[in-house]
PDB file of C-alpha atoms in Angstrom:
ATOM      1  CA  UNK A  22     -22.534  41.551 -11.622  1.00  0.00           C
ATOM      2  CA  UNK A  23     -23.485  37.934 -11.845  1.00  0.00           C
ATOM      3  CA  UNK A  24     -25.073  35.748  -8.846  1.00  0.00           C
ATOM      4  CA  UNK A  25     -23.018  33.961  -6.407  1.00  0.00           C
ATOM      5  CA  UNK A  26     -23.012  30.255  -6.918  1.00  0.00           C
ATOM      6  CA  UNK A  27     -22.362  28.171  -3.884  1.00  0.00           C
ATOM      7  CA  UNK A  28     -20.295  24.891  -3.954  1.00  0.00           C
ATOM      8  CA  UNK A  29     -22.247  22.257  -3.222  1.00  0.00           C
ATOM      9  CA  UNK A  30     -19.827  20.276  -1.660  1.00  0.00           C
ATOM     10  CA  UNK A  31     -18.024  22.793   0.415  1.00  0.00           C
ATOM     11  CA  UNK A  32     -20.546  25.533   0.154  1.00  0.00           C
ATOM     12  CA  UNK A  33     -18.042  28.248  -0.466  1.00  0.00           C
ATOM     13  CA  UNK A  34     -18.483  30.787  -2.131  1.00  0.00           C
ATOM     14  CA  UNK A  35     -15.782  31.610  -4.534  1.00  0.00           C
ATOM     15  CA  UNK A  36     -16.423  29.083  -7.403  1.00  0.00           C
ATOM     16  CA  UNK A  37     -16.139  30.487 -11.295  1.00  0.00           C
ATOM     17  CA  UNK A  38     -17.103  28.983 -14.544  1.00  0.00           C
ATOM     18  CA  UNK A  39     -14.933  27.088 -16.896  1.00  0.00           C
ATOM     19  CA  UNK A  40     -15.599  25.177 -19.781  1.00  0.00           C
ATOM     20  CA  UNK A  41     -19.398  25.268 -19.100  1.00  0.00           C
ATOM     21  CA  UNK A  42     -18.760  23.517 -15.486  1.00  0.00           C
ATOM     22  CA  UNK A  43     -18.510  25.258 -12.108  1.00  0.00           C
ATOM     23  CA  UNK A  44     -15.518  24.709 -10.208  1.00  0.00           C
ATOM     24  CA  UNK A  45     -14.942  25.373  -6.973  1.00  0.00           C
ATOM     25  CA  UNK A  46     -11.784  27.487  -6.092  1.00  0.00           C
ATOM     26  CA  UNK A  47     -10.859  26.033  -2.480  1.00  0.00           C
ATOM     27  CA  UNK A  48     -12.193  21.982  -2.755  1.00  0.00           C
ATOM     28  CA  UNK A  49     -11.415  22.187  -6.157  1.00  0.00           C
ATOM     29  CA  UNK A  50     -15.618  20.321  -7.113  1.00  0.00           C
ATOM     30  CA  UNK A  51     -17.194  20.304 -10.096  1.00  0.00           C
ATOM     31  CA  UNK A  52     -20.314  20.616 -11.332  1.00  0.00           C
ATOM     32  CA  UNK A  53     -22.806  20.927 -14.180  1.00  0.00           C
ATOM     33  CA  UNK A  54     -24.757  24.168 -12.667  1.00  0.00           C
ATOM     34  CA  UNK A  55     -28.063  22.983 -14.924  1.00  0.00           C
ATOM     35  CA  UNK A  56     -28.435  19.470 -13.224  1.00  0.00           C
ATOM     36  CA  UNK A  57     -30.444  19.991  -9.883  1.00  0.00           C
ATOM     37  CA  UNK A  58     -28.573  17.525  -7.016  1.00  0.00           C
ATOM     38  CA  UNK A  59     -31.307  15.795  -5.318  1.00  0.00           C
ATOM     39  CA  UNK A  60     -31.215  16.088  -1.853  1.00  0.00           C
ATOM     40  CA  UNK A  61     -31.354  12.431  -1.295  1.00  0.00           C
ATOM     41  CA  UNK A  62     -28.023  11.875  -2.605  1.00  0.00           C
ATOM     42  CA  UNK A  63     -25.196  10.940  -0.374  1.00  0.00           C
ATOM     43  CA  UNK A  64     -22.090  11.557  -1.872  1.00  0.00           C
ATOM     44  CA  UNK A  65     -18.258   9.935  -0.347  1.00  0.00           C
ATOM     45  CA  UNK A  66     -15.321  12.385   0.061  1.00  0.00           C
ATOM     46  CA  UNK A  67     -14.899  11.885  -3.601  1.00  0.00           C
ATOM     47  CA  UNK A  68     -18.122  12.782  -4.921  1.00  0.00           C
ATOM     48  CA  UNK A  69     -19.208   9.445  -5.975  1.00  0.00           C
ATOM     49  CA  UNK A  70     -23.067   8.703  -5.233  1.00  0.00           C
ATOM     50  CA  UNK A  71     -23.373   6.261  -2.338  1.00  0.00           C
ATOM     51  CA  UNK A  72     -26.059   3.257  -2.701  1.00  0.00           C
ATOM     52  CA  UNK A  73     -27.875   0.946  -0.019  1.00  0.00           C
ATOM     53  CA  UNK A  74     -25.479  -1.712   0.382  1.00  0.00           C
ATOM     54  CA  UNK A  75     -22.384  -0.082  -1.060  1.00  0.00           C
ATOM     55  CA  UNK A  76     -19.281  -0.931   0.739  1.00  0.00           C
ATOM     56  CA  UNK A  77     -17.178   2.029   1.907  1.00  0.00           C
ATOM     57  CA  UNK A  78     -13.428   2.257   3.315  1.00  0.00           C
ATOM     58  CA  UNK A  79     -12.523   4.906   6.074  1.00  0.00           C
ATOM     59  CA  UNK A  80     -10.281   7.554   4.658  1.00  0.00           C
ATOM     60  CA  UNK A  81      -8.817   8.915   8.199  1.00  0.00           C
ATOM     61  CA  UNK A  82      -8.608   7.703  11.588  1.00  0.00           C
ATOM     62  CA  UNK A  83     -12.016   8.187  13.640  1.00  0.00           C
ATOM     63  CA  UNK A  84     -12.545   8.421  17.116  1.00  0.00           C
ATOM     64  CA  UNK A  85     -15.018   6.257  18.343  1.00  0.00           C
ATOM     65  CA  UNK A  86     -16.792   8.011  22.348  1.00  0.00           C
ATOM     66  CA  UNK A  87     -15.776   5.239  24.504  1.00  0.00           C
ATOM     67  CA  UNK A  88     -13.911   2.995  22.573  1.00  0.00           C
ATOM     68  CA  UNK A  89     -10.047   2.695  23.848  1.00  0.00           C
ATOM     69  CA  UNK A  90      -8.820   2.801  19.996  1.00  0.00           C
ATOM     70  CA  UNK A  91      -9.892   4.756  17.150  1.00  0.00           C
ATOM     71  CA  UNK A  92     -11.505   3.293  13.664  1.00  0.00           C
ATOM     72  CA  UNK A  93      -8.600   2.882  11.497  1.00  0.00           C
ATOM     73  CA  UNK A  94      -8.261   4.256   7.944  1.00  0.00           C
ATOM     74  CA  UNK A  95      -8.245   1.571   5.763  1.00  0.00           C
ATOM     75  CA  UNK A  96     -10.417  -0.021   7.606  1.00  0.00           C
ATOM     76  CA  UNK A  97     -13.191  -1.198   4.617  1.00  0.00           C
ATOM     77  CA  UNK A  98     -17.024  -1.770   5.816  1.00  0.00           C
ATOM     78  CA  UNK A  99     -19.406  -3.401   4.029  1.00  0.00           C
ATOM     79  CA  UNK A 100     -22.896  -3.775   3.490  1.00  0.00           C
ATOM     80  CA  UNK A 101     -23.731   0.582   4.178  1.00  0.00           C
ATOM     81  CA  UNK A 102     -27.369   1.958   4.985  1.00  0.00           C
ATOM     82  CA  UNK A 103     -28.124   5.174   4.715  1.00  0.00           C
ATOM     83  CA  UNK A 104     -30.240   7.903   6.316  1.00  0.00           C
ATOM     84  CA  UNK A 105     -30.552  10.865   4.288  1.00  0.00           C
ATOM     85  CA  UNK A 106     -32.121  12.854   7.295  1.00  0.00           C
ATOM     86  CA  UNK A 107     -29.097  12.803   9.792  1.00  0.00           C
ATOM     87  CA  UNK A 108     -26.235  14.429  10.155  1.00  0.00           C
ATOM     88  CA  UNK A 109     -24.092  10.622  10.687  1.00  0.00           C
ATOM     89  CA  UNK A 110     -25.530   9.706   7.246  1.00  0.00           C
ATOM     90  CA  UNK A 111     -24.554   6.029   7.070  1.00  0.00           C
ATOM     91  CA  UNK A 112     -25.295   3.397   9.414  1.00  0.00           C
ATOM     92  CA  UNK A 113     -23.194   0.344   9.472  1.00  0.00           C
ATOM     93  CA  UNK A 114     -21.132  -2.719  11.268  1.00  0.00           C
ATOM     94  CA  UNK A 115     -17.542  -2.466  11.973  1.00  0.00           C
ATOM     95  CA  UNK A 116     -15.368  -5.540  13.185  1.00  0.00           C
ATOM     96  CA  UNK A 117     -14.225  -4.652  16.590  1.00  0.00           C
ATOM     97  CA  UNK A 118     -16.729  -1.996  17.117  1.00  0.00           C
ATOM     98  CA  UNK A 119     -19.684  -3.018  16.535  1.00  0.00           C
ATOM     99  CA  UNK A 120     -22.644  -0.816  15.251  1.00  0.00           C
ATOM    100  CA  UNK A 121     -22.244   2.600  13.979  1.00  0.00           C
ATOM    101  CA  UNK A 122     -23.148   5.884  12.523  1.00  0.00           C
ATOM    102  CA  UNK A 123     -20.501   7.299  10.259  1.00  0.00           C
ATOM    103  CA  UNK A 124     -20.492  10.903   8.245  1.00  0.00           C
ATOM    104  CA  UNK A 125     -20.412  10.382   4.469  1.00  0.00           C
ATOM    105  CA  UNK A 126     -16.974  12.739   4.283  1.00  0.00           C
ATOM    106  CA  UNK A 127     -15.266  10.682   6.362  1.00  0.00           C
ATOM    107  CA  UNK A 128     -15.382   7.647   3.443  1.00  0.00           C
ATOM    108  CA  UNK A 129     -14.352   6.682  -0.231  1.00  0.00           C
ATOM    109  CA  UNK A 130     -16.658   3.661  -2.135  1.00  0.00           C
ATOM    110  CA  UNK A 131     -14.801   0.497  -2.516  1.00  0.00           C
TER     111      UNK A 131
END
């Protein structure tokens, strides 16, 4: 029996091999198994690799703790940090809001 091989995207655990590339059965990711992701990498809901100053647009409406409207998708922000060590991986300006912490799932690059 061969060893499990966890998504790293969704971390399930039913992925399978095909065509020398793991693929993940339920977000459908994949990957070359004998590259090792650095953990610094922040990835967008797409799987691209997300730079300093990247801009970003919001893929689904986000509720914002306090704010009487949510952040709309669509809505594109510009000029992204990021924090590898947190949770809210990006940290950023939004028109209307002000500053923010976002999750990297949450967004596509622009």
């Amino acid at each position: 029996m061969s060893e499990t091989v966890l998504c790293p995207k969704c971390t399930s655990e039913f992925t399978y091999e095909q065509d020398g590339l793991q693929v993940c059965s339920q977000c459908f990711y994949e990957w070359n198994p004998s590259e090792t992701p650095s953990e610094d990498k922040i990835l967008d809901s797409n799987g691209n690799e997300l730079q300093n100053g990247d801009s970003v647009v919001v893929i689904k409406d986000l509720p914002v703790k306090g704010a009487p409207k949510p952040v709309k998708a669509g809505t594109k922000v510009k000029n992204i940090r990021l924090r590898p060590d947190s949770d809210h991986n990006i940290d950023c300006k939004i028109d209307g809001f002000g500053s923010m912490a976002l999750k990297s799932e949450f967004v596509k690059k622009a």
